[in-house]
Amino acid sequence: MVSGWTRHGDGRTLAPGEVVKPDERMSWPRMVGFGAQHVVAMFGATFVFPLVMGLDPNIAIMFSGIATIMFLLVVNGRIPSYLGTSASFVGGVLAIRSLYGGDTPAADAIVTGAILVVGLVLALVGLAVQRLGVRVINRVFPPVVTGAVVMLIGFGLAYVVADVYWPQDQWIALVTMTATFLFLVVLRGFAGRIAILLGLVAGFALSWAADRVLGDVTAYNAVTQRVDTHPRVDLSAVADAAWIGWPDTHAPDIRLSAVLLVLPAVIALVAENVGHVKAVGEMTRTDVDPYLGRAVAADGLATAVASAFGGSPTTTYAENIGVMAATRVYSTAAYYIAALIAILFGLCPKFGALVAAIPGGVLGGVTVILYGMIGLLGAKIWVENRVDFSDPVNMVPIGAGIILAIGPVRHTFGSAFTLEGIALGTVVVVGGYHLLRVLRRHGGQGGGG
């Protein structure tokens, strides 16, 4: 643990080429500002994905702060990172809800029970990596597989946009998407890094104005689950909510069939953590390999703790890595401050009610970008590692797995268990790739790509 931070220079300025290392800090007022930037950077995705999964965004925000503190303690302050809500579970969670009754308290408990088990599995993977070394990860999950898993997680969520959010208000969704496009491309610096959040705010404001100018919208209503006429923005719950209060936590309910639906997320979480930790190591010019297993285990433990109280799964966040790259401030002090701010936000029910009032059309315009970007990150992994898709061992299982995820295709095993979409696609990608490699090796045709 970092028990204190050495002040960098005069604490006010950075000379060209200088960086603030993890065990250093600027003046405390400046560190508060850097911490606040990290909160804003993670905010958009950290409260959007709980909404997508039907979980409480207040709990997600609060436990993102708790998870970040846990992470920093486990890695001994060597890897500056923020843990926000993971998108890797969305497909599995939606499959669980379709199997166990939709958006109900009972289904909430089953969802968080499944996430808790996956968190513990991830922690065990982290311990194994710490003991066996990072090479074991690279052997089981080579770039062709990790790229495919990341891609099918993103593209496998397309049906959420098409079937759930976009129909709630197609024109607001289209305008929100376009505005977010512009924010992402035109804005520079810190504003560009919070473009998703700005897109949400713009869509929310546009929906509020449309209610007053155009009146209520007649479209699919996610609350009543039918087409009716209703306001786009309903702030009645915000007025009734208290300013300070404990979030609506609940105990998890563990069901094996639900666990199996989200278990493939472990692959994506390992890939995410490895990539993010390596990126931080390059920026801070330090060897982070000795702490890689700790980082994965810390994420798993944080996920288990958060879900034990009804919270969302966690993962290290690329958005916050971007903030560090822009500011050249890698101090873990900024992350402790950000974590404390997030915890305070989580203890404000009025804030949670405001987040829950975000119209479905706005979420449609933003999530279509988020899911697309996640999918293309998989392609980026392939390009950077020069994956050879002329090799059928690479092409065949990857292509099949992605189509199964995008469908989403459902495969039923008897009457009690179903694999669907992302979960089914991940099993086919990982199992199919390694099976074909073994068959070719025994067939005497050499190794795979």
CSV table of C-alpha atoms in Angstrom, one decimal:
chain,number,residue,atom,x,y,z
A,1,MET,CA,0.0,0.0,0.0
A,2,VAL,CA,1.2,3.5,-0.7
A,3,SER,CA,1.1,5.1,2.7
A,4,GLY,CA,2.1,8.6,1.4
A,5,TRP,CA,2.9,10.4,-1.7
A,6,THR,CA,6.0,12.5,-2.4
A,7,ARG,CA,5.2,16.0,-3.8
A,8,HIS,CA,6.4,16.3,-7.4
A,9,GLY,CA,8.6,19.4,-7.8
A,10,ASP,CA,6.7,22.5,-6.6
A,11,GLY,CA,3.4,20.7,-6.7
A,12,ARG,CA,2.0,23.1,-9.2
A,13,THR,CA,3.7,22.7,-12.6
A,14,LEU,CA,5.0,19.9,-14.8
A,15,ALA,CA,8.0,20.6,-17.1
A,16,PRO,CA,7.9,19.2,-20.7
A,17,GLY,CA,8.4,15.5,-20.7
A,18,GLU,CA,7.8,15.1,-16.9
A,19,VAL,CA,5.2,12.8,-15.4
A,20,VAL,CA,3.8,12.4,-11.9
A,21,LYS,CA,4.5,8.9,-10.9
A,22,PRO,CA,2.1,6.6,-8.9
A,23,ASP,CA,3.8,7.4,-5.6
A,24,GLU,CA,4.0,11.1,-6.3
A,25,ARG,CA,1.4,13.9,-6.2
A,26,MET,CA,0.8,17.5,-7.1
A,27,SER,CA,-0.7,20.0,-4.5
A,28,TRP,CA,-3.8,18.6,-2.8
A,29,PRO,CA,-6.2,21.1,-4.4
A,30,ARG,CA,-4.9,20.0,-7.8
A,31,MET,CA,-5.2,16.4,-6.9
A,32,VAL,CA,-8.8,16.9,-6.0
A,33,GLY,CA,-9.3,18.3,-9.6
A,34,PHE,CA,-7.5,15.3,-11.1
A,35,GLY,CA,-9.7,13.0,-9.0
A,36,ALA,CA,-12.8,14.7,-10.2
A,37,GLN,CA,-11.8,14.3,-13.8
A,38,HIS,CA,-11.5,10.5,-13.2
A,39,VAL,CA,-15.0,10.4,-11.8
A,40,VAL,CA,-16.4,12.2,-14.8
A,41,ALA,CA,-14.4,10.0,-17.2
A,42,MET,CA,-15.8,6.8,-15.8
A,43,PHE,CA,-19.3,8.1,-15.0
A,44,GLY,CA,-21.0,7.6,-18.4
A,45,ALA,CA,-20.3,3.9,-18.8
A,46,THR,CA,-20.4,3.1,-15.1
A,47,PHE,CA,-24.0,4.2,-14.7
A,48,VAL,CA,-25.2,3.3,-18.3
A,49,PHE,CA,-24.3,-0.4,-18.0
A,50,PRO,CA,-26.2,-1.0,-14.7
A,51,LEU,CA,-29.2,0.6,-16.3
A,52,VAL,CA,-28.8,-1.8,-19.3
A,53,MET,CA,-28.5,-4.7,-16.9
A,54,GLY,CA,-31.5,-3.6,-14.8
A,55,LEU,CA,-29.3,-2.9,-11.7
A,56,ASP,CA,-29.2,0.1,-9.4
A,57,PRO,CA,-26.8,2.8,-10.7
A,58,ASN,CA,-26.4,4.3,-7.3
A,59,ILE,CA,-25.0,1.0,-5.9
A,60,ALA,CA,-22.8,0.7,-9.0
A,61,ILE,CA,-21.3,4.2,-8.5
A,62,MET,CA,-20.7,3.7,-4.8
A,63,PHE,CA,-19.1,0.3,-5.2
A,64,SER,CA,-17.0,1.5,-8.1
A,65,GLY,CA,-15.3,3.7,-5.5
A,66,ILE,CA,-15.0,0.8,-3.0
A,67,ALA,CA,-13.7,-1.5,-5.7
A,68,THR,CA,-11.1,1.0,-6.8
A,69,ILE,CA,-9.8,1.3,-3.2
A,70,MET,CA,-9.7,-2.5,-2.9
A,71,PHE,CA,-7.7,-2.7,-6.2
A,72,LEU,CA,-5.2,-0.1,-5.2
A,73,LEU,CA,-4.6,-1.9,-1.9
A,74,VAL,CA,-4.1,-5.4,-3.5
A,75,VAL,CA,-1.6,-4.1,-6.1
A,76,ASN,CA,0.3,-2.2,-3.4
A,77,GLY,CA,-0.4,1.1,-5.2
A,78,ARG,CA,1.8,0.1,-8.1
A,79,ILE,CA,-0.9,0.2,-10.8
A,80,PRO,CA,-3.0,3.4,-11.0
A,81,SER,CA,-6.5,2.3,-12.3
A,82,TYR,CA,-10.2,3.0,-11.7
A,83,LEU,CA,-12.7,0.1,-11.6
A,84,GLY,CA,-16.0,0.9,-13.1
A,85,THR,CA,-19.0,-1.2,-14.3
A,86,SER,CA,-18.1,-4.0,-16.8
A,87,ALA,CA,-20.0,-4.3,-20.0
A,88,SER,CA,-18.9,-7.9,-20.4
A,89,PHE,CA,-21.8,-9.3,-18.4
A,90,VAL,CA,-24.6,-7.5,-20.3
A,91,GLY,CA,-25.5,-10.3,-22.7
A,92,GLY,CA,-25.5,-12.9,-20.0
A,93,VAL,CA,-27.5,-10.8,-17.6
A,94,LEU,CA,-30.2,-10.2,-20.2
A,95,ALA,CA,-30.3,-13.9,-20.9
A,96,ILE,CA,-30.7,-14.6,-17.1
A,97,ARG,CA,-33.6,-12.1,-16.9
A,98,SER,CA,-35.4,-13.7,-19.9
A,99,LEU,CA,-35.0,-17.0,-18.2
A,100,TYR,CA,-36.0,-15.9,-14.7
A,101,GLY,CA,-38.9,-13.5,-15.1
A,102,GLY,CA,-37.4,-10.2,-16.4
A,103,ASP,CA,-37.0,-7.1,-14.3
A,104,THR,CA,-38.1,-8.3,-10.9
A,105,PRO,CA,-36.4,-8.3,-7.5
A,106,ALA,CA,-36.1,-12.1,-7.6
A,107,ALA,CA,-34.3,-11.9,-11.0
A,108,ASP,CA,-32.1,-9.1,-9.6
A,109,ALA,CA,-30.9,-11.5,-6.9
A,110,ILE,CA,-30.2,-14.3,-9.3
A,111,VAL,CA,-28.3,-11.9,-11.6
A,112,THR,CA,-26.0,-10.6,-8.8
A,113,GLY,CA,-25.6,-14.2,-7.5
A,114,ALA,CA,-24.2,-15.3,-10.9
A,115,ILE,CA,-21.9,-12.2,-11.0
A,116,LEU,CA,-20.6,-13.0,-7.5
A,117,VAL,CA,-19.5,-16.5,-8.5
A,118,VAL,CA,-17.9,-15.2,-11.7
A,119,GLY,CA,-16.0,-12.6,-9.5
A,120,LEU,CA,-14.7,-15.4,-7.3
A,121,VAL,CA,-13.6,-17.4,-10.4
A,122,LEU,CA,-11.8,-14.4,-11.8
A,123,ALA,CA,-10.0,-14.0,-8.5
A,124,LEU,CA,-8.8,-17.6,-8.7
A,125,VAL,CA,-7.6,-17.0,-12.2
A,126,GLY,CA,-5.7,-14.0,-10.9
A,127,LEU,CA,-4.0,-16.1,-8.2
A,128,ALA,CA,-3.2,-18.7,-10.9
A,129,VAL,CA,-1.6,-16.1,-13.1
A,130,GLN,CA,0.4,-14.7,-10.2
A,131,ARG,CA,1.7,-18.2,-9.5
A,132,LEU,CA,2.2,-19.6,-13.0
A,133,GLY,CA,3.1,-16.3,-14.8
A,134,VAL,CA,1.4,-14.3,-17.5
A,135,ARG,CA,2.5,-16.7,-20.3
A,136,VAL,CA,-0.3,-19.1,-19.3
A,137,ILE,CA,-2.9,-16.4,-20.2
A,138,ASN,CA,-1.3,-15.9,-23.6
A,139,ARG,CA,-1.4,-19.6,-24.4
A,140,VAL,CA,-5.0,-20.1,-23.5
A,141,PHE,CA,-6.2,-16.8,-24.9
A,142,PRO,CA,-4.0,-15.9,-27.9
A,143,PRO,CA,-4.8,-12.7,-29.8
A,144,VAL,CA,-7.2,-14.4,-32.3
A,145,VAL,CA,-9.3,-15.6,-29.4
A,146,THR,CA,-9.3,-12.6,-27.2
A,147,GLY,CA,-10.1,-10.3,-30.1
A,148,ALA,CA,-13.0,-12.5,-31.0
A,149,VAL,CA,-14.4,-12.6,-27.5
A,150,VAL,CA,-14.2,-8.8,-27.2
A,151,MET,CA,-15.8,-8.4,-30.6
A,152,LEU,CA,-18.7,-10.8,-29.9
A,153,ILE,CA,-19.4,-9.1,-26.6
A,154,GLY,CA,-19.9,-5.8,-28.4
A,155,PHE,CA,-21.7,-6.9,-31.5
A,156,GLY,CA,-23.7,-9.5,-29.5
A,157,LEU,CA,-25.5,-6.6,-27.7
A,158,ALA,CA,-26.9,-5.2,-31.0
A,159,TYR,CA,-30.3,-6.7,-30.3
A,160,VAL,CA,-30.5,-4.6,-27.0
A,161,VAL,CA,-30.4,-1.4,-29.1
A,162,ALA,CA,-32.7,-2.8,-31.8
A,163,ASP,CA,-35.3,-4.4,-29.6
A,164,VAL,CA,-35.2,-2.5,-26.3
A,165,TYR,CA,-33.9,1.1,-26.6
A,166,TRP,CA,-34.3,2.3,-30.2
A,167,PRO,CA,-38.1,1.6,-30.4
A,168,GLN,CA,-38.8,3.7,-27.3
A,169,ASP,CA,-38.1,6.9,-29.3
A,170,GLN,CA,-36.4,6.4,-32.6
A,171,TRP,CA,-35.9,10.1,-33.5
A,172,ILE,CA,-34.4,11.0,-30.1
A,173,ALA,CA,-32.1,8.0,-30.4
A,174,LEU,CA,-31.0,9.1,-33.9
A,175,VAL,CA,-30.3,12.7,-32.8
A,176,THR,CA,-28.5,11.5,-29.6
A,177,MET,CA,-26.3,9.2,-31.6
A,178,THR,CA,-25.5,12.0,-34.1
A,179,ALA,CA,-24.7,14.5,-31.3
A,180,THR,CA,-22.4,11.9,-29.6
A,181,PHE,CA,-20.7,11.3,-33.0
A,182,LEU,CA,-19.9,15.0,-33.2
A,183,PHE,CA,-18.7,15.2,-29.6
A,184,LEU,CA,-16.4,12.3,-30.0
A,185,VAL,CA,-14.8,13.6,-33.2
A,186,VAL,CA,-14.9,17.4,-32.8
A,187,LEU,CA,-14.1,17.9,-29.1
A,188,ARG,CA,-10.5,17.7,-28.0
A,189,GLY,CA,-8.8,17.1,-24.7
A,190,PHE,CA,-10.9,16.3,-21.6
A,191,ALA,CA,-14.2,17.3,-23.2
A,192,GLY,CA,-13.5,14.7,-25.9
A,193,ARG,CA,-12.9,12.1,-23.2
A,194,ILE,CA,-16.4,12.6,-21.7
A,195,ALA,CA,-18.2,12.8,-25.0
A,196,ILE,CA,-20.4,9.8,-24.1
A,197,LEU,CA,-21.5,11.6,-21.0
A,198,LEU,CA,-22.1,14.8,-23.0
A,199,GLY,CA,-24.2,12.8,-25.5
A,200,LEU,CA,-26.4,11.5,-22.6
A,201,VAL,CA,-26.8,15.0,-21.2
A,202,ALA,CA,-27.7,16.4,-24.7
A,203,GLY,CA,-30.2,13.6,-25.3
A,204,PHE,CA,-31.8,14.1,-21.9
A,205,ALA,CA,-32.2,17.8,-22.5
A,206,LEU,CA,-33.5,17.3,-26.0
A,207,SER,CA,-36.1,14.8,-24.6
A,208,TRP,CA,-37.2,17.2,-21.9
A,209,ALA,CA,-37.6,20.0,-24.5
A,210,ALA,CA,-39.5,17.6,-26.9
A,211,ASP,CA,-42.0,16.8,-24.2
A,212,ARG,CA,-42.8,20.5,-23.9
A,213,VAL,CA,-42.8,21.4,-27.6
A,214,LEU,CA,-44.2,18.2,-29.2
A,215,GLY,CA,-46.0,16.6,-26.3
A,216,ASP,CA,-45.9,13.0,-25.1
A,217,VAL,CA,-44.5,10.2,-27.4
A,218,THR,CA,-46.5,7.2,-28.6
A,219,ALA,CA,-44.1,4.3,-28.6
A,220,TYR,CA,-42.9,1.2,-26.8
A,221,ASN,CA,-42.8,1.8,-23.0
A,222,ALA,CA,-40.2,-0.2,-21.2
A,223,VAL,CA,-42.1,0.2,-17.9
A,224,THR,CA,-45.5,-1.1,-19.2
A,225,GLN,CA,-43.8,-3.3,-21.9
A,226,ARG,CA,-46.4,-2.2,-24.5
A,227,VAL,CA,-46.9,0.7,-26.9
A,228,ASP,CA,-48.7,3.6,-25.2
A,229,THR,CA,-48.5,7.4,-24.9
A,230,HIS,CA,-46.2,8.7,-22.2
A,231,PRO,CA,-43.8,11.5,-21.4
A,232,ARG,CA,-40.2,10.9,-22.5
A,233,VAL,CA,-38.8,12.3,-19.2
A,234,ASP,CA,-40.6,11.5,-15.9
A,235,LEU,CA,-38.9,13.3,-13.0
A,236,SER,CA,-41.5,12.5,-10.3
A,237,ALA,CA,-39.2,9.9,-8.7
A,238,VAL,CA,-36.4,12.5,-8.5
A,239,ALA,CA,-38.6,14.9,-6.5
A,240,ASP,CA,-39.6,12.1,-4.1
A,241,ALA,CA,-36.0,10.8,-3.5
A,242,ALA,CA,-34.0,11.8,-0.5
A,243,TRP,CA,-30.7,13.7,-0.8
A,244,ILE,CA,-28.9,11.3,1.5
A,245,GLY,CA,-29.5,7.6,2.0
A,246,TRP,CA,-28.2,4.1,1.7
A,247,PRO,CA,-28.8,2.5,-1.8
A,248,ASP,CA,-31.3,-0.2,-2.2
A,249,THR,CA,-29.0,-3.2,-1.7
A,250,HIS,CA,-30.1,-6.8,-1.8
A,251,ALA,CA,-28.6,-10.3,-1.2
A,252,PRO,CA,-27.6,-12.5,-4.1
A,253,ASP,CA,-29.3,-15.8,-5.1
A,254,ILE,CA,-26.9,-18.3,-6.7
A,255,ARG,CA,-28.3,-20.6,-9.4
A,256,LEU,CA,-25.9,-22.8,-11.5
A,257,SER,CA,-27.8,-22.3,-14.7
A,258,ALA,CA,-27.5,-18.5,-14.3
A,259,VAL,CA,-23.8,-18.7,-13.4
A,260,LEU,CA,-23.1,-20.6,-16.7
A,261,LEU,CA,-24.7,-17.8,-18.7
A,262,VAL,CA,-22.2,-15.2,-17.5
A,263,LEU,CA,-19.2,-17.4,-16.9
A,264,PRO,CA,-17.7,-16.6,-20.3
A,265,ALA,CA,-17.3,-13.0,-19.2
A,266,VAL,CA,-14.2,-14.2,-17.3
A,267,ILE,CA,-12.3,-14.5,-20.6
A,268,ALA,CA,-13.1,-10.9,-21.6
A,269,LEU,CA,-12.3,-9.6,-18.1
A,270,VAL,CA,-8.9,-11.3,-18.1
A,271,ALA,CA,-8.2,-9.9,-21.6
A,272,GLU,CA,-9.3,-6.4,-20.5
A,273,ASN,CA,-7.2,-6.4,-17.3
A,274,VAL,CA,-4.1,-7.6,-19.0
A,275,GLY,CA,-4.4,-5.0,-21.8
A,276,HIS,CA,-5.1,-2.1,-19.4
A,277,VAL,CA,-2.4,-3.0,-17.0
A,278,LYS,CA,0.2,-3.3,-19.8
A,279,ALA,CA,-0.9,0.1,-21.1
A,280,VAL,CA,-0.4,1.6,-17.7
A,281,GLY,CA,3.0,0.0,-17.5
A,282,GLU,CA,4.1,1.5,-20.8
A,283,MET,CA,2.9,5.0,-19.8
A,284,THR,CA,4.6,4.9,-16.4
A,285,ARG,CA,7.7,3.1,-17.8
A,286,THR,CA,7.5,0.4,-15.2
A,287,ASP,CA,7.5,-3.4,-15.3
A,288,VAL,CA,4.0,-4.3,-14.2
A,289,ASP,CA,4.1,-8.0,-15.0
A,290,PRO,CA,4.9,-9.0,-11.3
A,291,TYR,CA,1.5,-7.4,-10.4
A,292,LEU,CA,-0.6,-8.6,-13.3
A,293,GLY,CA,-2.0,-11.6,-11.4
A,294,ARG,CA,-2.8,-9.3,-8.4
A,295,ALA,CA,-4.6,-6.9,-10.7
A,296,VAL,CA,-6.8,-9.7,-12.1
A,297,ALA,CA,-7.5,-11.1,-8.6
A,298,ALA,CA,-8.3,-7.7,-7.3
A,299,ASP,CA,-10.9,-7.1,-10.0
A,300,GLY,CA,-12.4,-10.5,-9.2
A,301,LEU,CA,-12.6,-9.8,-5.5
A,302,ALA,CA,-14.1,-6.3,-6.1
A,303,THR,CA,-16.7,-7.8,-8.4
A,304,ALA,CA,-17.6,-10.4,-5.8
A,305,VAL,CA,-17.9,-7.8,-3.0
A,306,ALA,CA,-20.0,-5.4,-5.1
A,307,SER,CA,-22.4,-8.1,-6.2
A,308,ALA,CA,-22.8,-9.4,-2.7
A,309,PHE,CA,-24.6,-6.1,-2.0
A,310,GLY,CA,-26.6,-6.1,-5.3
A,311,GLY,CA,-24.0,-4.1,-7.2
A,312,SER,CA,-22.6,-4.4,-10.7
A,313,PRO,CA,-19.5,-6.3,-11.9
A,314,THR,CA,-16.3,-4.2,-12.2
A,315,THR,CA,-13.4,-3.9,-14.5
A,316,THR,CA,-10.4,-1.6,-15.0
A,317,TYR,CA,-11.4,1.4,-17.2
A,318,ALA,CA,-9.7,2.5,-20.4
A,319,GLU,CA,-11.4,5.9,-20.1
A,320,ASN,CA,-9.3,6.7,-17.0
A,321,ILE,CA,-6.2,5.5,-18.7
A,322,GLY,CA,-6.9,8.1,-21.3
A,323,VAL,CA,-7.2,10.8,-18.6
A,324,MET,CA,-3.8,9.8,-17.3
A,325,ALA,CA,-2.3,10.0,-20.8
A,326,ALA,CA,-3.7,13.5,-21.3
A,327,THR,CA,-2.7,14.9,-17.9
A,328,ARG,CA,0.6,12.9,-17.4
A,329,VAL,CA,-0.5,12.5,-13.8
A,330,TYR,CA,-0.3,8.8,-12.8
A,331,SER,CA,-0.6,9.4,-9.0
A,332,THR,CA,-2.7,6.9,-7.2
A,333,ALA,CA,-3.7,9.7,-4.9
A,334,ALA,CA,-6.0,10.9,-7.7
A,335,TYR,CA,-7.7,7.5,-7.7
A,336,TYR,CA,-8.3,7.4,-4.0
A,337,ILE,CA,-9.9,10.9,-4.2
A,338,ALA,CA,-12.0,9.8,-7.2
A,339,ALA,CA,-13.1,6.7,-5.3
A,340,LEU,CA,-14.2,8.8,-2.3
A,341,ILE,CA,-16.2,11.1,-4.6
A,342,ALA,CA,-17.9,8.2,-6.2
A,343,ILE,CA,-18.9,6.7,-2.8
A,344,LEU,CA,-20.5,10.0,-1.8
A,345,PHE,CA,-22.4,10.1,-5.1
A,346,GLY,CA,-23.7,6.6,-4.4
A,347,LEU,CA,-25.1,7.7,-1.1
A,348,CYS,CA,-27.3,10.3,-2.8
A,349,PRO,CA,-30.7,8.6,-3.8
A,350,LYS,CA,-31.8,11.7,-5.6
A,351,PHE,CA,-28.9,11.3,-8.0
A,352,GLY,CA,-29.8,7.7,-8.6
A,353,ALA,CA,-33.4,8.7,-9.4
A,354,LEU,CA,-32.2,11.3,-11.9
A,355,VAL,CA,-30.0,8.6,-13.7
A,356,ALA,CA,-32.9,6.2,-13.8
A,357,ALA,CA,-35.1,8.9,-15.5
A,358,ILE,CA,-32.8,8.8,-18.6
A,359,PRO,CA,-35.2,8.1,-21.6
A,360,GLY,CA,-34.8,4.8,-23.4
A,361,GLY,CA,-34.3,6.6,-26.7
A,362,VAL,CA,-31.3,8.5,-25.3
A,363,LEU,CA,-29.8,5.2,-24.1
A,364,GLY,CA,-30.4,3.8,-27.6
A,365,GLY,CA,-28.4,6.6,-29.2
A,366,VAL,CA,-25.5,6.1,-26.8
A,367,THR,CA,-25.4,2.4,-26.4
A,368,VAL,CA,-25.3,1.8,-30.2
A,369,ILE,CA,-21.9,3.6,-30.1
A,370,LEU,CA,-20.7,2.0,-27.0
A,371,TYR,CA,-21.4,-1.5,-28.2
A,372,GLY,CA,-20.0,-0.8,-31.6
A,373,MET,CA,-16.8,0.5,-30.1
A,374,ILE,CA,-16.4,-2.5,-27.9
A,375,GLY,CA,-16.8,-4.8,-30.9
A,376,LEU,CA,-14.2,-2.9,-33.0
A,377,LEU,CA,-11.7,-3.2,-30.1
A,378,GLY,CA,-11.7,-6.9,-30.9
A,379,ALA,CA,-10.8,-6.1,-34.5
A,380,LYS,CA,-8.0,-3.7,-33.2
A,381,ILE,CA,-6.5,-6.7,-31.3
A,382,TRP,CA,-6.5,-8.7,-34.5
A,383,VAL,CA,-4.8,-5.9,-36.6
A,384,GLU,CA,-2.2,-5.1,-34.0
A,385,ASN,CA,-1.3,-8.8,-33.7
A,386,ARG,CA,-1.5,-9.5,-37.4
A,387,VAL,CA,-3.9,-12.4,-37.1
A,388,ASP,CA,-4.0,-14.6,-40.2
A,389,PHE,CA,-7.5,-15.2,-41.3
A,390,SER,CA,-6.5,-17.2,-44.3
A,391,ASP,CA,-5.9,-20.0,-41.8
A,392,PRO,CA,-9.2,-21.9,-41.3
A,393,VAL,CA,-8.3,-22.7,-37.7
A,394,ASN,CA,-8.6,-18.9,-37.0
A,395,MET,CA,-11.4,-18.1,-39.4
A,396,VAL,CA,-13.9,-20.9,-38.9
A,397,PRO,CA,-14.6,-21.0,-35.1
A,398,ILE,CA,-14.3,-17.2,-34.8
A,399,GLY,CA,-16.8,-16.5,-37.6
A,400,ALA,CA,-19.2,-19.0,-36.2
A,401,GLY,CA,-19.0,-17.7,-32.7
A,402,ILE,CA,-19.6,-14.1,-33.7
A,403,ILE,CA,-22.7,-15.0,-35.7
A,404,LEU,CA,-24.1,-17.0,-32.8
A,405,ALA,CA,-23.6,-14.0,-30.6
A,406,ILE,CA,-25.1,-11.4,-33.0
A,407,GLY,CA,-28.2,-13.6,-33.6
A,408,PRO,CA,-28.5,-14.0,-30.7
A,409,VAL,CA,-28.8,-17.8,-31.2
A,410,ARG,CA,-30.2,-19.8,-28.4
A,411,HIS,CA,-29.2,-23.5,-27.8
A,412,THR,CA,-31.2,-25.5,-25.2
A,413,PHE,CA,-29.8,-28.4,-23.3
A,414,GLY,CA,-32.8,-30.3,-21.9
A,415,SER,CA,-35.4,-28.2,-20.1
A,416,ALA,CA,-33.3,-26.6,-17.4
A,417,PHE,CA,-30.3,-25.0,-19.2
A,418,THR,CA,-29.8,-22.8,-22.2
A,419,LEU,CA,-26.8,-21.2,-23.8
A,420,GLU,CA,-27.5,-18.1,-25.8
A,421,GLY,CA,-25.9,-15.3,-27.7
A,422,ILE,CA,-22.6,-14.1,-26.2
A,423,ALA,CA,-22.2,-17.1,-23.9
A,424,LEU,CA,-22.8,-19.6,-26.7
A,425,GLY,CA,-20.5,-17.7,-29.1
A,426,THR,CA,-17.7,-17.5,-26.5
A,427,VAL,CA,-17.8,-21.3,-25.9
A,428,VAL,CA,-17.7,-22.0,-29.6
A,429,VAL,CA,-14.8,-19.5,-30.2
A,430,VAL,CA,-12.6,-20.8,-27.3
A,431,GLY,CA,-13.5,-24.5,-27.5
A,432,GLY,CA,-13.5,-24.6,-31.3
A,433,TYR,CA,-10.2,-22.8,-31.8
A,434,HIS,CA,-8.3,-25.1,-29.4
A,435,LEU,CA,-10.1,-28.2,-30.7
A,436,LEU,CA,-9.1,-27.5,-34.3
A,437,ARG,CA,-5.5,-26.8,-33.2
A,438,VAL,CA,-5.3,-30.2,-31.5
A,439,LEU,CA,-6.9,-32.0,-34.5
A,440,ARG,CA,-4.5,-30.3,-36.9
A,441,ARG,CA,-1.5,-31.0,-34.8
A,442,HIS,CA,-2.4,-34.7,-34.6
A,443,GLY,CA,-3.1,-34.7,-38.3
A,444,GLY,CA,0.5,-33.7,-38.9
A,445,GLN,CA,-0.2,-30.3,-40.6
A,446,GLY,CA,1.7,-28.1,-38.1
A,447,GLY,CA,0.5,-25.4,-35.7
A,448,GLY,CA,-2.3,-22.9,-36.0
A,449,GLY,CA,-2.2,-19.1,-36.4
